């Protein structure tokens, strides 16, 4: 039995950790107000993130102080659950501190910047209007908060420009090839009529509860704020990007050319994969996976009855009209029908389903030309907004039918929607774990989910199965071309050529993908590394448990602890396997 003194010290350690975690979550929300807004927390709805150099340095000092405070928490006196909470919490702050030295914050703008998907990810200038589509507008105060945000947008833009100008001075700038996409994105927002601005969109959908006189007053203030503040700020940004920033950028690609670029890329590889894999090891893994998947593609091609080579089959898939919808409207209807077809099958593989609904919506027209086929925005934690699966309807003749099943399994269900929603619903976890996101886990899970189409009966058509393999190949190619450009000094054209040779995706998508890797070094490595680890853990469990393996239980183990680094997930699954083996045998398991 523990002594009273020991019990008191244990309580002190637990209380201190819980207090620090809770305090820091509030700090992060307050200092990332756009992220807080997306989560449904309206306390700072009138603010943009402070991106001044002074604020960034203050935040870094704060992270160092938190790490010092953590040293005073006696880990040995914590429960196993709280030891894990402490380890994950400290890991986040150590990562932020290590990243700070590379000054990635001096590259705040790229062609794919969107609404904040996490703390430390403020919205891009040219896509900031999208924030409005992810907020609740129910009361007069909601609209007044947005008006305050509109009034502060000029300061936000000027802070971003100051960071970019400092980046120019230190030669920390994205390559010209991706920056050249930004002026066009901004030009589409330089409207003469403020009601045509994306920032005005909330004032086009007033709830009936707001009196007409108030609607008119708020709309007039919004038009004035956009005309006198928002559009001039965007003009300043456009002028800076075209006159100073792009001319000062490199024509080469790859962060190896930035100060400490090789060291920075090695850090990003570790950060995004949550492993100790080096760029060279990841490159070799990619080459191996490309070879494996290519052999599977050859076999499926033969099942279709196609007579010809694999490159010829790629050409057929890219060009034959039978694989494409004629209009964006038809494409959207097909996506929505597919989601409804998938939903009822999931009980076969999943014991726990999220309470949050999800919607299938078109990608906003303003960003559609520069982004990939689909992506997912998580539901608001307060239930005010469902999860949203955005599908790209731009140029439907480039959006093949055979990619729709794996894409929907990945982005919607059971991929990102299950992962993010179920994590949020684990109210017994601290908030930083409910809403945290390790890319290797989240994207690895979603890529793993693409393979579940076989078990769900969704790949009976060999073209759909080939679509899944093409998506698997896409993520394998990523390992090769991302490390190729950022570590092995490949040119952009080398990356494009390698991608085209090994995947049947359309050139538009491939170009957007490669340019995304240029803008976001290392992030794309996480998908395949995470998928392989989750598949490895499932295979390990199947072999260890035999007939006692229940895939529905396995998926609960993977999903109900929130997002985890891969090494932590591995320990969790191994502990579950050991517990299952030690448990007395009762009824037979189902769902293998």
XYZ file of C-alpha atoms in Angstrom:
592
model
C 0.000 0.000 0.000
C 1.289 3.444 -0.857
C 2.134 5.724 2.029
C 0.085 8.880 2.445
C 3.154 10.894 1.468
C 3.683 8.885 -1.727
C 0.012 9.160 -2.606
C 0.151 12.916 -2.111
C 3.212 13.223 -4.367
C 1.451 11.142 -7.017
C -1.565 13.438 -6.834
C 0.707 16.481 -7.002
C 2.386 15.197 -10.178
C -0.970 14.342 -11.772
C -2.523 17.672 -10.803
C 0.494 19.608 -12.086
C 0.454 17.803 -15.445
C -3.288 18.177 -15.961
C -3.153 21.853 -15.057
C -0.269 22.516 -17.459
C -1.904 20.623 -20.333
C -5.196 22.458 -19.817
C -3.501 25.843 -19.492
C -1.447 25.277 -22.620
C -4.419 24.190 -24.695
C -6.068 27.498 -23.903
C -2.835 29.312 -24.735
C -2.592 27.613 -28.113
C -6.198 28.420 -28.981
C -5.805 32.050 -27.957
C -2.610 32.396 -29.994
C -4.075 30.525 -32.987
C -7.497 32.211 -33.179
C -8.255 31.076 -36.731
C -7.728 27.453 -35.684
C -9.911 28.045 -32.617
C -12.636 29.436 -34.855
C -12.512 26.417 -37.153
C -12.891 24.203 -34.074
C -16.053 26.095 -33.161
C -14.503 28.135 -30.324
C -15.791 31.656 -30.934
C -13.928 33.519 -28.193
C -11.382 35.059 -30.559
C -13.522 35.255 -33.688
C -12.505 38.854 -34.341
C -8.790 38.098 -34.647
C -6.296 36.766 -37.142
C -3.170 34.984 -35.944
C -0.360 37.346 -34.955
C 2.400 36.606 -37.470
C 4.760 39.383 -36.470
C 8.357 38.327 -35.909
C 8.014 39.523 -32.320
C 5.022 37.234 -31.715
C 6.781 34.269 -33.332
C 9.841 34.742 -31.125
C 7.654 35.149 -28.037
C 5.870 31.909 -28.860
C 9.221 30.150 -29.208
C 10.332 31.414 -25.793
C 7.042 30.229 -24.383
C 7.628 26.713 -25.755
C 11.029 26.637 -24.048
C 9.416 27.685 -20.781
C 6.834 24.910 -21.049
C 9.598 22.339 -21.517
C 11.293 23.660 -18.377
C 8.038 23.331 -16.447
C 7.626 19.762 -17.681
C 10.975 18.831 -16.156
C 9.457 19.467 -12.729
C 6.703 16.877 -13.239
C 7.761 13.533 -11.742
C 6.900 11.127 -14.553
C 7.419 8.076 -12.361
C 4.514 9.138 -10.145
C 2.036 9.346 -13.005
C -0.385 6.656 -14.174
C 0.433 4.876 -17.422
C -2.167 6.994 -19.254
C -0.719 10.221 -17.913
C 2.816 9.114 -18.688
C 1.705 8.804 -22.299
C -0.009 12.203 -22.126
C 3.192 13.750 -20.785
C 5.360 12.059 -23.426
C 3.130 13.201 -26.302
C 2.737 16.700 -24.901
C 6.493 17.112 -24.486
C 7.103 15.685 -27.945
C 4.953 18.410 -29.517
C 6.876 21.184 -27.814
C 10.252 19.637 -28.568
C 9.242 19.411 -32.235
C 8.169 23.072 -32.333
C 11.410 24.157 -30.691
C 13.539 22.113 -33.084
C 11.642 23.410 -36.116
C 12.056 27.032 -35.044
C 15.792 26.995 -35.816
C 15.078 26.416 -39.516
C 12.888 29.551 -39.794
C 10.258 27.870 -41.958
C 7.916 30.616 -40.757
C 9.711 32.914 -43.206
C 7.974 31.005 -46.032
C 4.349 31.686 -45.009
C 2.829 31.667 -48.501
C 2.513 28.988 -51.138
C 0.041 28.076 -53.849
C -1.900 25.553 -51.737
C -2.390 27.504 -48.496
C -5.864 27.006 -47.082
C -7.780 27.257 -43.841
C -5.797 26.192 -40.752
C -5.888 22.429 -40.262
C -3.967 22.623 -37.012
C -2.315 24.844 -34.474
C 0.725 26.600 -35.995
C -0.919 26.539 -39.458
C -2.454 29.977 -40.120
C -4.446 30.490 -43.336
C -2.725 31.684 -46.482
C -3.406 35.256 -47.607
C -4.920 34.349 -50.955
C -7.203 31.701 -49.427
C -8.101 33.434 -46.144
C -11.656 34.056 -47.357
C -12.287 30.305 -47.027
C -12.332 30.737 -43.272
C -15.850 32.171 -43.578
C -17.144 28.906 -45.014
C -16.039 27.057 -41.878
C -17.644 29.311 -39.255
C -21.105 29.667 -37.787
C -23.025 32.817 -38.654
C -26.115 32.686 -36.462
C -26.131 35.897 -34.422
C -25.418 39.584 -34.959
C -22.229 39.118 -32.919
C -21.013 36.430 -35.326
C -21.272 38.961 -38.158
C -19.745 41.757 -36.099
C -16.808 39.506 -35.223
C -16.280 38.853 -38.928
C -16.384 42.611 -39.562
C -13.644 43.056 -36.958
C -11.636 40.370 -38.737
C -12.141 42.179 -42.041
C -10.850 45.338 -40.401
C -7.713 43.509 -39.228
C -6.992 41.766 -42.511
C -4.671 44.515 -43.751
C -2.433 44.084 -40.695
C -2.416 40.311 -41.214
C -1.350 40.735 -44.837
C 1.354 43.238 -43.902
C 2.747 40.790 -41.322
C 2.896 38.050 -43.931
C 4.685 40.392 -46.352
C 7.180 41.325 -43.623
C 7.978 37.635 -43.084
C 8.369 37.092 -46.821
C 10.624 40.135 -47.130
C 12.821 38.803 -44.320
C 12.827 35.469 -46.124
C 14.092 37.211 -49.251
C 16.886 38.801 -47.241
C 17.915 35.410 -45.789
C 17.370 33.541 -49.080
C 14.559 31.445 -47.586
C 12.019 31.557 -50.427
C 9.968 29.026 -52.347
C 10.993 28.449 -55.993
C 9.566 30.649 -58.730
C 7.670 27.803 -60.391
C 5.160 27.499 -57.551
C 5.090 31.193 -56.639
C 3.988 32.019 -60.176
C 0.602 30.464 -59.370
C -0.120 32.983 -56.601
C -0.729 36.229 -58.564
C -3.607 34.643 -60.479
C -5.155 33.394 -57.242
C -5.028 36.928 -55.849
C -6.228 38.602 -59.059
C -9.470 36.614 -58.904
C -10.162 38.362 -55.604
C -9.433 41.935 -56.718
C -13.115 42.616 -57.266
C -14.694 45.967 -58.027
C -17.977 44.856 -56.483
C -17.324 43.911 -52.822
C -20.354 41.611 -52.795
C -18.455 39.366 -55.248
C -15.637 38.850 -52.734
C -15.365 35.557 -50.882
C -15.043 37.621 -47.712
C -18.613 38.854 -48.267
C -20.127 35.350 -48.459
C -21.546 35.322 -44.872
C -23.643 38.377 -45.746
C -25.350 36.442 -48.539
C -26.823 33.918 -46.097
C -28.346 35.689 -43.112
C -30.535 33.576 -40.832
C -34.150 34.679 -40.626
C -33.678 35.465 -36.934
C -31.660 38.596 -37.771
C -33.981 41.544 -38.575
C -33.813 43.000 -42.072
C -32.600 46.380 -40.797
C -29.674 44.676 -39.067
C -28.907 42.680 -42.189
C -28.739 45.884 -44.200
C -26.523 47.603 -41.618
C -24.097 44.689 -41.396
C -23.971 44.271 -45.183
C -23.158 47.947 -45.683
C -20.324 47.742 -43.153
C -18.983 44.625 -44.883
C -19.024 46.251 -48.315
C -17.158 49.227 -46.904
C -14.571 47.059 -45.105
C -13.897 44.951 -48.189
C -13.689 47.928 -50.538
C -11.494 50.081 -48.290
C -9.470 47.447 -46.423
C -9.489 43.928 -47.792
C -9.105 44.593 -51.519
C -6.374 47.258 -51.040
C -4.479 44.796 -48.805
C -4.731 42.118 -51.491
C -3.484 44.664 -54.076
C -0.455 45.403 -51.873
C 0.199 41.703 -51.538
C -0.133 41.157 -55.282
C 2.255 44.044 -56.006
C 4.849 42.702 -53.573
C 4.653 39.138 -54.884
C 4.950 40.128 -58.548
C 7.451 42.996 -58.240
C 9.774 41.772 -55.470
C 9.129 38.258 -54.291
C 8.971 36.162 -57.453
C 11.956 37.956 -59.077
C 13.975 37.201 -55.928
C 13.126 33.512 -55.873
C 15.213 30.642 -57.207
C 14.468 28.892 -60.479
C 15.674 25.611 -58.985
C 13.511 23.410 -56.771
C 14.354 21.655 -53.509
C 15.065 22.951 -50.001
C 18.603 21.647 -50.189
C 19.430 25.118 -51.543
C 18.106 26.947 -48.448
C 20.374 27.684 -45.474
C 20.864 24.369 -43.626
C 18.556 22.868 -46.220
C 19.796 19.292 -45.977
C 19.514 19.297 -42.187
C 16.071 20.891 -42.445
C 14.810 18.232 -44.832
C 16.089 15.436 -42.610
C 14.140 17.058 -39.764
C 10.970 17.295 -41.857
C 11.337 13.625 -42.825
C 11.506 12.663 -39.146
C 8.744 15.051 -38.110
C 6.203 14.021 -40.723
C 6.841 10.268 -40.600
C 7.347 10.163 -36.787
C 10.240 7.774 -37.471
C 14.030 7.976 -37.635
C 14.085 7.099 -41.334
C 16.608 9.113 -43.345
C 15.830 10.631 -46.756
C 18.021 7.969 -48.384
C 16.154 5.168 -46.614
C 12.799 6.666 -47.597
C 13.927 7.018 -51.223
C 14.916 3.325 -51.284
C 11.597 2.347 -49.693
C 9.797 4.283 -52.414
C 11.690 2.539 -55.206
C 10.850 -0.842 -53.657
C 7.148 -0.008 -53.333
C 6.984 1.292 -56.911
C 8.400 -2.006 -58.152
C 5.947 -4.068 -56.058
C 2.858 -2.084 -57.055
C 3.851 -2.036 -60.711
C 3.793 -5.842 -60.743
C 0.282 -5.811 -59.222
C -0.805 -3.294 -61.864
C 0.375 -5.616 -64.619
C -1.773 -8.415 -63.190
C -4.920 -6.260 -62.908
C -4.391 -4.867 -66.407
C -4.558 -8.421 -67.735
C -7.843 -8.957 -65.874
C -9.391 -6.083 -67.844
C -8.536 -7.845 -71.094
C -6.423 -4.925 -72.324
C -3.902 -5.973 -74.973
C -0.802 -3.842 -74.731
C 1.899 -2.532 -72.449
C 1.404 -0.847 -69.076
C 2.334 2.604 -70.483
C -0.247 2.049 -73.231
C -2.802 1.120 -70.586
C -1.983 4.331 -68.702
C -2.630 6.277 -71.903
C -5.938 4.458 -72.393
C -7.040 5.262 -68.842
C -6.091 8.929 -69.250
C -7.793 9.450 -72.594
C -10.778 7.152 -73.165
C -14.040 9.120 -72.685
C -15.743 6.123 -71.040
C -13.783 6.874 -67.855
C -14.932 10.488 -67.494
C -18.062 12.437 -66.666
C -19.078 15.131 -69.100
C -19.971 17.745 -66.499
C -18.972 18.727 -62.992
C -22.591 18.282 -61.889
C -22.582 14.641 -62.993
C -19.260 14.098 -61.248
C -20.594 15.526 -57.979
C -23.722 13.358 -58.163
C -21.556 10.256 -58.682
C -19.393 11.131 -55.661
C -22.456 11.599 -53.477
C -24.005 8.341 -54.662
C -20.730 6.524 -54.006
C -20.575 7.843 -50.440
C -24.107 6.574 -49.810
C -23.111 3.207 -51.241
C -20.088 2.929 -48.933
C -21.788 4.018 -45.689
C -23.886 0.873 -44.987
C -20.991 -1.514 -45.700
C -18.807 -0.171 -42.892
C -20.465 -2.207 -40.127
C -18.538 -5.204 -41.450
C -15.209 -3.716 -40.421
C -15.987 -1.116 -37.757
C -17.432 -1.520 -34.290
C -17.414 2.184 -33.405
C -18.794 4.761 -35.838
C -18.550 8.548 -35.435
C -21.629 10.469 -34.358
C -20.664 13.408 -36.570
C -22.149 13.415 -40.092
C -20.213 14.376 -43.205
C -21.118 16.137 -46.435
C -19.802 15.854 -50.002
C -19.310 19.316 -51.511
C -17.498 20.803 -54.533
C -14.068 22.377 -54.070
C -14.431 26.196 -54.186
C -13.991 27.460 -57.747
C -11.277 29.939 -56.743
C -8.888 27.230 -55.561
C -9.945 24.298 -57.766
C -7.398 24.818 -60.592
C -4.430 24.626 -58.199
C -5.345 21.795 -55.841
C -5.716 18.061 -56.083
C -8.757 15.880 -56.679
C -10.226 15.873 -53.202
C -9.601 16.638 -49.557
C -11.371 16.701 -46.219
C -12.134 19.393 -43.648
C -12.896 17.987 -40.179
C -16.211 18.638 -38.475
C -16.365 21.429 -35.907
C -15.978 20.087 -32.392
C -19.166 21.808 -31.250
C -21.247 20.031 -33.898
C -22.011 23.248 -35.780
C -20.424 22.036 -39.020
C -20.250 18.495 -40.405
C -17.098 16.981 -41.788
C -16.724 18.062 -45.401
C -15.350 15.981 -48.248
C -14.438 18.450 -51.000
C -14.285 17.039 -54.530
C -12.670 18.910 -57.402
C -15.050 19.478 -60.318
C -12.655 21.670 -62.323
C -12.139 20.180 -65.775
C -14.174 16.977 -65.229
C -12.522 15.489 -68.301
C -9.412 15.085 -66.114
C -11.229 13.367 -63.200
C -11.467 9.625 -64.004
C -14.158 7.363 -62.595
C -11.611 4.729 -61.607
C -10.085 6.946 -58.928
C -13.369 7.764 -57.172
C -13.642 4.731 -54.865
C -10.157 4.932 -53.292
C -10.393 8.715 -53.041
C -13.702 8.509 -51.154
C -12.446 5.751 -48.844
C -9.432 7.956 -48.070
C -10.928 11.409 -47.695
C -14.379 10.601 -46.317
C -15.307 7.211 -44.868
C -13.759 5.342 -43.282
C -10.663 7.492 -43.767
C -10.304 11.015 -42.463
C -13.889 11.352 -41.291
C -13.689 8.312 -39.002
C -10.204 9.181 -37.770
C -10.767 12.846 -36.917
C -14.352 12.542 -35.690
C -13.743 9.530 -33.460
C -10.688 11.211 -31.959
C -12.713 14.335 -31.189
C -15.397 12.223 -29.529
C -12.931 10.687 -27.030
C -13.760 13.120 -24.249
C -11.646 11.168 -21.764
C -8.523 12.302 -23.609
C -6.992 15.755 -23.105
C -7.902 18.218 -25.830
C -4.442 18.328 -27.364
C -4.844 14.621 -28.129
C -8.465 14.815 -29.260
C -7.591 17.481 -31.819
C -3.911 16.729 -32.425
C -2.734 15.364 -35.741
C 0.354 13.365 -36.629
C 0.466 13.232 -40.413
C 1.927 9.712 -40.602
C -0.919 8.407 -38.465
C -3.791 10.349 -40.039
C -2.700 10.026 -43.650
C -1.351 6.524 -43.097
C -4.765 5.538 -41.764
C -6.551 7.106 -44.718
C -4.259 5.358 -47.221
C -4.744 2.064 -45.375
C -8.499 2.624 -45.726
C -8.153 2.686 -49.511
C -7.123 -0.975 -49.323
C -10.275 -1.869 -47.357
C -12.297 -1.614 -50.559
C -11.469 -5.263 -51.242
C -13.076 -6.376 -47.971
C -16.036 -4.048 -48.512
C -16.768 -5.449 -51.977
C -15.991 -2.160 -53.725
C -13.297 -3.375 -56.130
C -15.203 -6.035 -58.078
C -14.655 -3.930 -61.200
C -10.971 -4.365 -62.166
C -10.821 -0.715 -63.233
C -11.797 0.378 -59.720
C -9.153 -1.978 -58.329
C -6.621 -0.517 -60.723
C -7.660 2.898 -59.423
C -6.753 1.773 -55.903
C -3.382 0.538 -57.122
C -2.824 3.805 -58.971
C -3.468 5.682 -55.727
C -1.114 3.361 -53.857
C 1.464 3.952 -56.587
C 0.887 7.702 -56.281
C 1.961 7.591 -52.614
C 4.909 5.318 -53.389
C 6.051 7.691 -56.137
C 5.843 10.490 -53.584
C 8.597 8.874 -51.539
C 10.848 8.871 -54.580
C 10.152 12.325 -56.018
C 9.904 14.222 -52.715
C 13.280 12.908 -51.571
C 14.492 13.206 -55.154
C 13.857 16.962 -55.341
C 14.684 17.928 -51.769
C 17.603 15.614 -50.989
C 18.983 14.298 -54.293
C 18.661 17.553 -56.238
C 16.301 16.309 -58.913
C 14.788 18.895 -61.214
C 11.032 19.446 -61.297
C 10.958 17.876 -64.765
C 12.656 14.727 -63.463
C 9.956 14.453 -60.814
C 7.166 14.987 -63.347
C 8.629 12.422 -65.741
C 9.054 9.784 -63.030
C 5.474 10.338 -61.885
C 4.064 10.094 -65.425
C 6.025 6.907 -66.102
C 4.718 5.088 -63.051
C 1.163 6.327 -62.456
C -1.823 6.748 -64.781
C -3.038 9.984 -63.216
C -3.727 12.978 -65.424
C -0.930 15.443 -66.157
C -2.870 18.264 -64.465
C -3.076 16.300 -61.214
C 0.532 15.161 -61.431
C 1.737 18.715 -61.970
C -0.298 19.985 -59.028
C 1.027 17.135 -56.904
C 4.681 17.727 -57.703
C 4.267 21.445 -57.085
C 2.679 20.655 -53.734
C 5.722 18.579 -52.755
C 7.925 21.510 -53.703
C 5.897 23.804 -51.432
C 5.589 21.422 -48.490
C 8.826 19.413 -48.177
C 8.552 16.076 -46.427
C 4.807 16.113 -45.742
C 4.069 13.695 -48.578
C 6.446 11.105 -47.083
C 4.047 10.426 -44.232
C 1.281 8.676 -46.193
C 3.013 5.567 -47.406
C 5.194 5.212 -44.289
C 2.099 5.364 -42.095
C 0.093 2.987 -44.270
C 2.835 0.382 -44.278
C 3.127 0.536 -40.485
C -0.633 0.140 -39.901
C -0.796 -2.748 -42.379
C 2.258 -4.327 -40.694
C 0.557 -4.067 -37.291
C -2.650 -5.637 -38.612
C -0.722 -8.521 -40.173
C 1.168 -9.008 -36.907
C -2.104 -9.154 -34.983
C -3.703 -11.566 -37.465
C -0.760 -13.949 -37.239
C -0.502 -13.748 -33.459
C -4.211 -14.186 -32.749
C -5.308 -16.438 -35.614
C -9.025 -17.172 -35.320
C -9.315 -14.817 -32.345
C -8.435 -11.785 -34.434
C -11.355 -9.370 -34.797
C -10.743 -6.621 -37.323
C -13.458 -4.463 -35.741
C -11.626 -4.581 -32.407
C -8.323 -3.877 -34.136
C -9.752 -0.754 -35.754
C -10.996 0.438 -32.361
C -7.506 0.026 -30.956
C -6.040 2.079 -33.789
C -8.684 4.819 -33.766
C -9.888 5.403 -30.219
C -6.639 6.730 -28.767
C -6.518 9.773 -31.014
C -3.699 10.560 -33.414
C -0.416 8.949 -32.331
C 3.201 8.791 -33.499
C 3.832 5.478 -35.222
C 6.135 4.145 -32.509
C 3.500 4.834 -29.855
C 0.800 3.219 -31.998
C 2.992 0.133 -32.397
C 3.402 -0.215 -28.619
C -0.373 0.195 -28.189
C -1.189 -2.535 -30.702
C 1.451 -4.870 -29.257
C -0.057 -4.416 -25.782
C -3.520 -5.203 -27.182
C -2.210 -8.355 -28.879
C -0.628 -9.488 -25.606
C -3.869 -8.813 -23.747
C -5.922 -10.739 -26.287
C -3.577 -13.725 -26.092
C -3.736 -13.719 -22.304
C -7.529 -13.389 -22.119
C -9.592 -16.565 -21.629
C -11.151 -17.838 -24.837
C -14.899 -17.238 -24.930
C -16.781 -16.805 -28.190
C -15.157 -16.851 -31.588
C -14.178 -13.528 -33.094
C -15.646 -12.224 -36.310
C -14.643 -9.960 -39.106
C -11.224 -11.170 -40.199
